Amino acid sequence: MKVVILAGGFGTRLQEYTNVIPKPMVTIGDKPIIWHIMNHYSSYGYTDFICALGYKSHIVKDFFLNYKYLNSNFSVNLASGIYEPLNHKSLDWNVSLIDTGDTSMTGGRLKRLQPFLNDSTFMLTYGDGLSNIDIDRLLDFHRSHGKMVTVSAVHPSARFGELVLDNELVTSFQEKPQINQGWINGGFFIVEPDFFSFIDDDSTVLEKNPLETVASIGQLAAYKHTDFWQCMDTKRDLDYLESLWQTGNAPWSH
């Protein structure tokens, strides 16, 4: 099954980085976040990726085109140009890099990928969110209900500490609690090909008419994920993900 990653947006809330590189190429450790997302899918055996590119697409293409060279030691004969890898742990991934336009909306980007998906069920996520979601259980859930689309529902991390009060007495103080009420779209979709009929053109926002319509006809199911999920919208988010990685406490890492 193919995995589609939406990786073409401008990332305006992370401009200190995205003025230079596209958001999916912002690094955690020494690898861009899109690599971390792909590595999570790969750990469940899903290694056929289609990346919907847009803003600064050449930077993403350069990374994957030169991945083998950038991640190995090698010798090169400067006269002949012959390259010899000295050590390289290869990844058995197939990565298709498709330019879907600089200004296309999320639905439009997905629509442009339809010819590459062979009228088959596919997985879909965003290029800026990490989770330890169990992909096998997600797929089992999707197959069990028979709906057109499954979306992962998550609890976002609170941005500020939560106080529980009894009059003037603080009975609980939690710096980064999980919100107990309210689910949001966490990405990590599974989609049947019939969904494409709900996307009009490049101007279509995936999260507006297509998903709203599918929900209204009872064809959108939610897989509730209550464990780790974190988007990378701001520098604070990035710093948090980086700290988890550097301390060896990254829940998405396998």
PDB file of C-alpha atoms in Angstrom:
ATOM      1  CA  MET A   1       0.000   0.000   0.000  1.00  0.00           C
ATOM      2  CA  LYS A   2       1.307   3.441  -0.953  1.00  0.00           C
ATOM      3  CA  VAL A   3       1.851   6.224   1.580  1.00  0.00           C
ATOM      4  CA  VAL A   4       1.117   9.787   0.453  1.00  0.00           C
ATOM      5  CA  ILE A   5       2.810  12.643   2.308  1.00  0.00           C
ATOM      6  CA  LEU A   6       1.588  16.211   1.797  1.00  0.00           C
ATOM      7  CA  ALA A   7       4.844  18.169   1.740  1.00  0.00           C
ATOM      8  CA  GLY A   8       4.250  21.269  -0.358  1.00  0.00           C
ATOM      9  CA  GLY A   9       3.027  24.040   1.950  1.00  0.00           C
ATOM     10  CA  PHE A  10       4.784  27.275   2.840  1.00  0.00           C
ATOM     11  CA  GLY A  11       5.094  26.686   6.598  1.00  0.00           C
ATOM     12  CA  THR A  12       4.524  30.363   7.371  1.00  0.00           C
ATOM     13  CA  ARG A  13       4.413  29.884  11.160  1.00  0.00           C
ATOM     14  CA  LEU A  14       7.976  28.555  11.110  1.00  0.00           C
ATOM     15  CA  GLN A  15       9.438  31.292   8.911  1.00  0.00           C
ATOM     16  CA  GLU A  16      12.780  31.405  10.675  1.00  0.00           C
ATOM     17  CA  TYR A  17      13.464  28.085   8.902  1.00  0.00           C
ATOM     18  CA  THR A  18      11.042  27.968   5.993  1.00  0.00           C
ATOM     19  CA  ASN A  19      12.332  31.148   4.394  1.00  0.00           C
ATOM     20  CA  VAL A  20      15.262  28.942   3.367  1.00  0.00           C
ATOM     21  CA  ILE A  21      13.930  25.375   3.220  1.00  0.00           C
ATOM     22  CA  PRO A  22      10.466  23.782   2.984  1.00  0.00           C
ATOM     23  CA  LYS A  23       8.909  22.792   6.291  1.00  0.00           C
ATOM     24  CA  PRO A  24       9.237  19.003   5.789  1.00  0.00           C
ATOM     25  CA  MET A  25      13.011  19.494   5.479  1.00  0.00           C
ATOM     26  CA  VAL A  26      13.405  21.130   8.905  1.00  0.00           C
ATOM     27  CA  THR A  27      15.625  18.736  10.829  1.00  0.00           C
ATOM     28  CA  ILE A  28      15.200  16.853  14.065  1.00  0.00           C
ATOM     29  CA  GLY A  29      18.604  15.510  14.952  1.00  0.00           C
ATOM     30  CA  ASP A  30      20.386  15.214  11.619  1.00  0.00           C
ATOM     31  CA  LYS A  31      17.348  14.159   9.560  1.00  0.00           C
ATOM     32  CA  PRO A  32      14.418  16.186   8.205  1.00  0.00           C
ATOM     33  CA  ILE A  33      11.010  15.594   9.768  1.00  0.00           C
ATOM     34  CA  ILE A  34       9.739  13.975   6.566  1.00  0.00           C
ATOM     35  CA  TRP A  35      12.413  11.280   7.011  1.00  0.00           C
ATOM     36  CA  HIS A  36      11.202  10.618  10.571  1.00  0.00           C
ATOM     37  CA  ILE A  37       7.618  10.242   9.311  1.00  0.00           C
ATOM     38  CA  MET A  38       8.689   7.848   6.569  1.00  0.00           C
ATOM     39  CA  ASN A  39      10.833   5.865   8.985  1.00  0.00           C
ATOM     40  CA  HIS A  40       7.793   5.317  11.214  1.00  0.00           C
ATOM     41  CA  TYR A  41       5.755   3.917   8.323  1.00  0.00           C
ATOM     42  CA  SER A  42       8.747   1.856   7.245  1.00  0.00           C
ATOM     43  CA  SER A  43       8.912   0.210  10.665  1.00  0.00           C
ATOM     44  CA  TYR A  44       5.499  -1.308   9.868  1.00  0.00           C
ATOM     45  CA  GLY A  45       6.595  -2.432   6.416  1.00  0.00           C
ATOM     46  CA  TYR A  46       5.160   0.450   4.354  1.00  0.00           C
ATOM     47  CA  THR A  47       7.984   1.712   2.197  1.00  0.00           C
ATOM     48  CA  ASP A  48       6.355   2.959  -1.018  1.00  0.00           C
ATOM     49  CA  PHE A  49       6.031   6.723  -0.636  1.00  0.00           C
ATOM     50  CA  ILE A  50       4.589   9.476  -2.817  1.00  0.00           C
ATOM     51  CA  CYS A  51       5.515  12.994  -1.716  1.00  0.00           C
ATOM     52  CA  ALA A  52       3.292  15.854  -2.907  1.00  0.00           C
ATOM     53  CA  LEU A  53       5.775  18.697  -3.281  1.00  0.00           C
ATOM     54  CA  GLY A  54       5.322  22.407  -3.889  1.00  0.00           C
ATOM     55  CA  TYR A  55       7.235  25.191  -2.152  1.00  0.00           C
ATOM     56  CA  LYS A  56      11.001  24.790  -2.726  1.00  0.00           C
ATOM     57  CA  SER A  57      10.431  21.282  -4.090  1.00  0.00           C
ATOM     58  CA  HIS A  58      13.982  21.108  -5.464  1.00  0.00           C
ATOM     59  CA  ILE A  59      15.383  20.921  -1.919  1.00  0.00           C
ATOM     60  CA  VAL A  60      13.337  17.807  -1.114  1.00  0.00           C
ATOM     61  CA  LYS A  61      14.291  16.280  -4.468  1.00  0.00           C
ATOM     62  CA  ASP A  62      17.988  16.984  -3.867  1.00  0.00           C
ATOM     63  CA  PHE A  63      17.857  15.317  -0.452  1.00  0.00           C
ATOM     64  CA  PHE A  64      16.438  12.042  -1.761  1.00  0.00           C
ATOM     65  CA  LEU A  65      18.364  12.088  -5.033  1.00  0.00           C
ATOM     66  CA  ASN A  66      21.645  12.350  -3.134  1.00  0.00           C
ATOM     67  CA  TYR A  67      20.598  10.375  -0.060  1.00  0.00           C
ATOM     68  CA  LYS A  68      22.996   7.502  -0.679  1.00  0.00           C
ATOM     69  CA  TYR A  69      25.986   9.811  -1.076  1.00  0.00           C
ATOM     70  CA  LEU A  70      25.105  12.086   1.823  1.00  0.00           C
ATOM     71  CA  ASN A  71      24.703   9.160   4.218  1.00  0.00           C
ATOM     72  CA  SER A  72      27.794   7.114   3.439  1.00  0.00           C
ATOM     73  CA  ASN A  73      31.546   7.364   3.390  1.00  0.00           C
ATOM     74  CA  PHE A  74      32.949   7.012  -0.099  1.00  0.00           C
ATOM     75  CA  SER A  75      36.007   7.403  -2.263  1.00  0.00           C
ATOM     76  CA  VAL A  76      35.949   9.024  -5.669  1.00  0.00           C
ATOM     77  CA  ASN A  77      38.521   9.006  -8.458  1.00  0.00           C
ATOM     78  CA  LEU A  78      38.585  12.602  -9.594  1.00  0.00           C
ATOM     79  CA  ALA A  79      39.952  11.706 -13.019  1.00  0.00           C
ATOM     80  CA  SER A  80      37.298   9.143 -13.888  1.00  0.00           C
ATOM     81  CA  GLY A  81      34.544  10.309 -11.562  1.00  0.00           C
ATOM     82  CA  ILE A  82      34.030   6.712 -10.408  1.00  0.00           C
ATOM     83  CA  TYR A  83      32.425   6.612  -6.971  1.00  0.00           C
ATOM     84  CA  GLU A  84      32.904   3.760  -4.502  1.00  0.00           C
ATOM     85  CA  PRO A  85      30.877   3.586  -1.280  1.00  0.00           C
ATOM     86  CA  LEU A  86      32.927   2.524   1.723  1.00  0.00           C
ATOM     87  CA  ASN A  87      30.031   1.945   4.081  1.00  0.00           C
ATOM     88  CA  HIS A  88      26.338   2.484   3.592  1.00  0.00           C
ATOM     89  CA  LYS A  89      23.236   1.200   5.301  1.00  0.00           C
ATOM     90  CA  SER A  90      20.730   1.387   2.496  1.00  0.00           C
ATOM     91  CA  LEU A  91      17.030   1.999   2.998  1.00  0.00           C
ATOM     92  CA  ASP A  92      14.666  -0.168   0.992  1.00  0.00           C
ATOM     93  CA  TRP A  93      12.288   2.694   0.279  1.00  0.00           C
ATOM     94  CA  ASN A  94      10.715   3.688  -3.002  1.00  0.00           C
ATOM     95  CA  VAL A  95      10.164   7.451  -2.993  1.00  0.00           C
ATOM     96  CA  SER A  96       8.216   9.231  -5.742  1.00  0.00           C
ATOM     97  CA  LEU A  97       8.662  13.009  -5.694  1.00  0.00           C
ATOM     98  CA  ILE A  98       5.810  14.767  -7.482  1.00  0.00           C
ATOM     99  CA  ASP A  99       5.632  18.534  -7.927  1.00  0.00           C
ATOM    100  CA  THR A 100       1.997  19.482  -7.263  1.00  0.00           C
ATOM    101  CA  GLY A 101       2.363  23.251  -7.681  1.00  0.00           C
ATOM    102  CA  ASP A 102       3.492  26.037  -5.394  1.00  0.00           C
ATOM    103  CA  THR A 103       0.008  27.385  -4.655  1.00  0.00           C
ATOM    104  CA  SER A 104      -2.136  24.236  -4.683  1.00  0.00           C
ATOM    105  CA  MET A 105      -4.219  23.570  -1.606  1.00  0.00           C
ATOM    106  CA  THR A 106      -4.050  20.257   0.276  1.00  0.00           C
ATOM    107  CA  GLY A 107      -6.941  18.692  -1.634  1.00  0.00           C
ATOM    108  CA  GLY A 108      -5.551  19.885  -4.940  1.00  0.00           C
ATOM    109  CA  ARG A 109      -2.168  18.354  -4.172  1.00  0.00           C
ATOM    110  CA  LEU A 110      -3.791  15.031  -3.408  1.00  0.00           C
ATOM    111  CA  LYS A 111      -5.917  15.167  -6.569  1.00  0.00           C
ATOM    112  CA  ARG A 112      -2.776  15.580  -8.695  1.00  0.00           C
ATOM    113  CA  LEU A 113      -1.473  12.297  -7.293  1.00  0.00           C
ATOM    114  CA  GLN A 114      -4.502  10.260  -8.386  1.00  0.00           C
ATOM    115  CA  PRO A 115      -2.779   8.847 -11.512  1.00  0.00           C
ATOM    116  CA  PHE A 116       0.019   7.437  -9.341  1.00  0.00           C
ATOM    117  CA  LEU A 117      -2.251   5.559  -6.922  1.00  0.00           C
ATOM    118  CA  ASN A 118      -3.646   2.917  -9.290  1.00  0.00           C
ATOM    119  CA  ASP A 119      -7.233   3.215  -8.035  1.00  0.00           C
ATOM    120  CA  SER A 120      -6.186   1.548  -4.778  1.00  0.00           C
ATOM    121  CA  THR A 121      -6.563   2.177  -1.058  1.00  0.00           C
ATOM    122  CA  PHE A 122      -3.756   4.399   0.224  1.00  0.00           C
ATOM    123  CA  MET A 123      -2.400   5.975   3.392  1.00  0.00           C
ATOM    124  CA  LEU A 124      -2.129   9.746   3.731  1.00  0.00           C
ATOM    125  CA  THR A 125      -0.509  12.104   6.200  1.00  0.00           C
ATOM    126  CA  TYR A 126       1.025  15.546   6.559  1.00  0.00           C
ATOM    127  CA  GLY A 127       4.736  16.301   6.331  1.00  0.00           C
ATOM    128  CA  ASP A 128       4.944  18.028   9.697  1.00  0.00           C
ATOM    129  CA  GLY A 129       3.470  15.703  12.336  1.00  0.00           C
ATOM    130  CA  LEU A 130       5.017  12.891  14.351  1.00  0.00           C
ATOM    131  CA  SER A 131       3.297  10.151  16.317  1.00  0.00           C
ATOM    132  CA  ASN A 132       3.804   6.666  17.695  1.00  0.00           C
ATOM    133  CA  ILE A 133       0.490   5.607  16.179  1.00  0.00           C
ATOM    134  CA  ASP A 134       0.233   1.871  15.485  1.00  0.00           C
ATOM    135  CA  ILE A 135      -0.155   1.717  11.698  1.00  0.00           C
ATOM    136  CA  ASP A 136      -1.222  -1.947  11.726  1.00  0.00           C
ATOM    137  CA  ARG A 137      -4.054  -1.256  14.162  1.00  0.00           C
ATOM    138  CA  LEU A 138      -5.058   1.810  12.147  1.00  0.00           C
ATOM    139  CA  LEU A 139      -5.345  -0.295   9.000  1.00  0.00           C
ATOM    140  CA  ASP A 140      -7.223  -3.073  10.797  1.00  0.00           C
ATOM    141  CA  PHE A 141      -9.692  -0.497  12.097  1.00  0.00           C
ATOM    142  CA  HIS A 142     -10.193   0.946   8.614  1.00  0.00           C
ATOM    143  CA  ARG A 143     -10.884  -2.471   7.138  1.00  0.00           C
ATOM    144  CA  SER A 144     -13.299  -3.338   9.945  1.00  0.00           C
ATOM    145  CA  HIS A 145     -15.758  -0.494   9.380  1.00  0.00           C
ATOM    146  CA  GLY A 146     -15.835  -0.317   5.576  1.00  0.00           C
ATOM    147  CA  LYS A 147     -16.049   3.493   5.374  1.00  0.00           C
ATOM    148  CA  MET A 148     -14.429   5.584   2.663  1.00  0.00           C
ATOM    149  CA  VAL A 149     -11.966   7.440   4.895  1.00  0.00           C
ATOM    150  CA  THR A 150     -10.393   6.900   8.302  1.00  0.00           C
ATOM    151  CA  VAL A 151      -8.796   9.849  10.080  1.00  0.00           C
ATOM    152  CA  SER A 152      -6.698   9.582  13.215  1.00  0.00           C
ATOM    153  CA  ALA A 153      -8.237  11.604  16.027  1.00  0.00           C
ATOM    154  CA  VAL A 154      -5.775  12.881  18.620  1.00  0.00           C
ATOM    155  CA  HIS A 155      -5.667  15.028  21.734  1.00  0.00           C
ATOM    156  CA  PRO A 156      -3.325  17.993  21.196  1.00  0.00           C
ATOM    157  CA  SER A 157      -0.758  18.830  23.829  1.00  0.00           C
ATOM    158  CA  ALA A 158      -1.672  21.887  25.859  1.00  0.00           C
ATOM    159  CA  ARG A 159       0.551  24.883  25.129  1.00  0.00           C
ATOM    160  CA  PHE A 160       0.384  26.143  28.694  1.00  0.00           C
ATOM    161  CA  GLY A 161       0.362  24.515  32.092  1.00  0.00           C
ATOM    162  CA  GLU A 162      -3.025  23.411  33.394  1.00  0.00           C
ATOM    163  CA  LEU A 163      -4.149  24.328  36.904  1.00  0.00           C
ATOM    164  CA  VAL A 164      -6.991  22.552  38.696  1.00  0.00           C
ATOM    165  CA  LEU A 165      -8.443  24.866  41.353  1.00  0.00           C
ATOM    166  CA  ASP A 166     -10.571  24.424  44.432  1.00  0.00           C
ATOM    167  CA  ASN A 167     -11.421  28.022  45.259  1.00  0.00           C
ATOM    168  CA  GLU A 168      -7.973  29.590  45.750  1.00  0.00           C
ATOM    169  CA  LEU A 169      -6.202  26.254  46.286  1.00  0.00           C
ATOM    170  CA  VAL A 170      -4.343  24.614  43.400  1.00  0.00           C
ATOM    171  CA  THR A 171      -5.115  20.900  43.613  1.00  0.00           C
ATOM    172  CA  SER A 172      -3.254  19.898  40.447  1.00  0.00           C
ATOM    173  CA  PHE A 173      -0.463  21.454  38.413  1.00  0.00           C
ATOM    174  CA  GLN A 174       0.514  19.881  35.084  1.00  0.00           C
ATOM    175  CA  GLU A 175       2.963  21.615  32.796  1.00  0.00           C
ATOM    176  CA  LYS A 176       2.128  19.684  29.611  1.00  0.00           C
ATOM    177  CA  PRO A 177      -1.066  17.714  30.110  1.00  0.00           C
ATOM    178  CA  GLN A 178      -3.039  16.018  27.380  1.00  0.00           C
ATOM    179  CA  ILE A 179      -6.400  17.681  26.885  1.00  0.00           C
ATOM    180  CA  ASN A 180      -9.080  15.242  28.020  1.00  0.00           C
ATOM    181  CA  GLN A 181     -11.887  16.703  25.917  1.00  0.00           C
ATOM    182  CA  GLY A 182     -11.893  17.560  22.235  1.00  0.00           C
ATOM    183  CA  TRP A 183     -10.380  15.580  19.394  1.00  0.00           C
ATOM    184  CA  ILE A 184      -8.556  17.084  16.424  1.00  0.00           C
ATOM    185  CA  ASN A 185      -7.426  15.847  13.017  1.00  0.00           C
ATOM    186  CA  GLY A 186      -4.056  14.193  13.572  1.00  0.00           C
ATOM    187  CA  GLY A 187      -3.501  13.149   9.953  1.00  0.00           C
ATOM    188  CA  PHE A 188      -2.525   9.502   9.426  1.00  0.00           C
ATOM    189  CA  PHE A 189      -5.504   8.812   7.171  1.00  0.00           C
ATOM    190  CA  ILE A 190      -6.440   5.714   5.234  1.00  0.00           C
ATOM    191  CA  VAL A 191      -8.388   6.545   2.091  1.00  0.00           C
ATOM    192  CA  GLU A 192     -10.378   4.639  -0.504  1.00  0.00           C
ATOM    193  CA  PRO A 193     -10.008   5.828  -4.123  1.00  0.00           C
ATOM    194  CA  ASP A 194     -13.682   6.894  -4.367  1.00  0.00           C
ATOM    195  CA  PHE A 195     -12.706   9.900  -2.247  1.00  0.00           C
ATOM    196  CA  PHE A 196     -11.161  11.607  -5.283  1.00  0.00           C
ATOM    197  CA  SER A 197     -14.637  12.347  -6.628  1.00  0.00           C
ATOM    198  CA  PHE A 198     -15.058  14.863  -3.789  1.00  0.00           C
ATOM    199  CA  ILE A 199     -11.994  16.930  -4.811  1.00  0.00           C
ATOM    200  CA  ASP A 200     -12.559  19.515  -7.528  1.00  0.00           C
ATOM    201  CA  ASP A 201      -9.245  21.175  -8.416  1.00  0.00           C
ATOM    202  CA  ASP A 202      -6.067  22.825  -7.101  1.00  0.00           C
ATOM    203  CA  SER A 203      -8.090  25.284  -5.015  1.00  0.00           C
ATOM    204  CA  THR A 204      -9.783  22.547  -2.971  1.00  0.00           C
ATOM    205  CA  VAL A 205      -8.803  22.423   0.695  1.00  0.00           C
ATOM    206  CA  LEU A 206      -8.829  18.802   1.840  1.00  0.00           C
ATOM    207  CA  GLU A 207     -10.088  19.669   5.309  1.00  0.00           C
ATOM    208  CA  LYS A 208     -13.043  21.729   4.015  1.00  0.00           C
ATOM    209  CA  ASN A 209     -15.543  20.467   1.448  1.00  0.00           C
ATOM    210  CA  PRO A 210     -14.112  16.951   0.773  1.00  0.00           C
ATOM    211  CA  LEU A 211     -13.812  15.756   4.368  1.00  0.00           C
ATOM    212  CA  GLU A 212     -16.841  17.737   5.549  1.00  0.00           C
ATOM    213  CA  THR A 213     -18.974  16.144   2.817  1.00  0.00           C
ATOM    214  CA  VAL A 214     -17.699  12.631   3.480  1.00  0.00           C
ATOM    215  CA  ALA A 215     -18.466  13.139   7.179  1.00  0.00           C
ATOM    216  CA  SER A 216     -21.988  14.343   6.367  1.00  0.00           C
ATOM    217  CA  ILE A 217     -22.791  11.151   4.459  1.00  0.00           C
ATOM    218  CA  GLY A 218     -21.432   8.895   7.183  1.00  0.00           C
ATOM    219  CA  GLN A 219     -18.279   7.814   5.354  1.00  0.00           C
ATOM    220  CA  LEU A 220     -15.625   9.269   7.678  1.00  0.00           C
ATOM    221  CA  ALA A 221     -14.510   7.179  10.659  1.00  0.00           C
ATOM    222  CA  ALA A 222     -12.146   8.220  13.448  1.00  0.00           C
ATOM    223  CA  TYR A 223      -9.402   6.054  14.872  1.00  0.00           C
ATOM    224  CA  LYS A 224      -8.779   7.386  18.386  1.00  0.00           C
ATOM    225  CA  HIS A 225      -5.089   7.649  19.217  1.00  0.00           C
ATOM    226  CA  THR A 226      -4.491   8.636  22.820  1.00  0.00           C
ATOM    227  CA  ASP A 227      -0.714   8.297  22.967  1.00  0.00           C
ATOM    228  CA  PHE A 228       2.024  10.535  21.541  1.00  0.00           C
ATOM    229  CA  TRP A 229       1.260  12.965  18.740  1.00  0.00           C
ATOM    230  CA  GLN A 230       2.963  16.272  18.033  1.00  0.00           C
ATOM    231  CA  CYS A 231       2.811  18.668  15.119  1.00  0.00           C
ATOM    232  CA  MET A 232       5.679  21.017  14.236  1.00  0.00           C
ATOM    233  CA  ASP A 233       3.985  24.375  13.743  1.00  0.00           C
ATOM    234  CA  THR A 234       6.286  26.639  15.752  1.00  0.00           C
ATOM    235  CA  LYS A 235       9.856  26.842  16.983  1.00  0.00           C
ATOM    236  CA  ARG A 236       8.612  25.775  20.388  1.00  0.00           C
ATOM    237  CA  ASP A 237       7.221  22.587  18.824  1.00  0.00           C
ATOM    238  CA  LEU A 238      10.505  21.991  17.016  1.00  0.00           C
ATOM    239  CA  ASP A 239      12.547  22.528  20.176  1.00  0.00           C
ATOM    240  CA  TYR A 240      10.328  20.035  22.024  1.00  0.00           C
ATOM    241  CA  LEU A 241      10.730  17.375  19.325  1.00  0.00           C
ATOM    242  CA  GLU A 242      14.481  18.009  19.192  1.00  0.00           C
ATOM    243  CA  SER A 243      14.789  17.616  22.968  1.00  0.00           C
ATOM    244  CA  LEU A 244      12.960  14.270  22.820  1.00  0.00           C
ATOM    245  CA  TRP A 245      15.287  13.085  20.058  1.00  0.00           C
ATOM    246  CA  GLN A 246      18.497  14.236  21.719  1.00  0.00           C
ATOM    247  CA  THR A 247      17.620  12.622  25.048  1.00  0.00           C
ATOM    248  CA  GLY A 248      16.685   9.307  23.444  1.00  0.00           C
ATOM    249  CA  ASN A 249      13.033   9.702  24.406  1.00  0.00           C
ATOM    250  CA  ALA A 250      11.478  10.088  20.957  1.00  0.00           C
ATOM    251  CA  PRO A 251       8.266   7.989  21.040  1.00  0.00           C
ATOM    252  CA  TRP A 252       8.058   7.869  17.225  1.00  0.00           C
ATOM    253  CA  SER A 253      11.535   6.358  16.862  1.00  0.00           C
ATOM    254  CA  HIS A 254      12.061   2.634  16.238  1.00  0.00           C
TER     255      HIS A 254
END
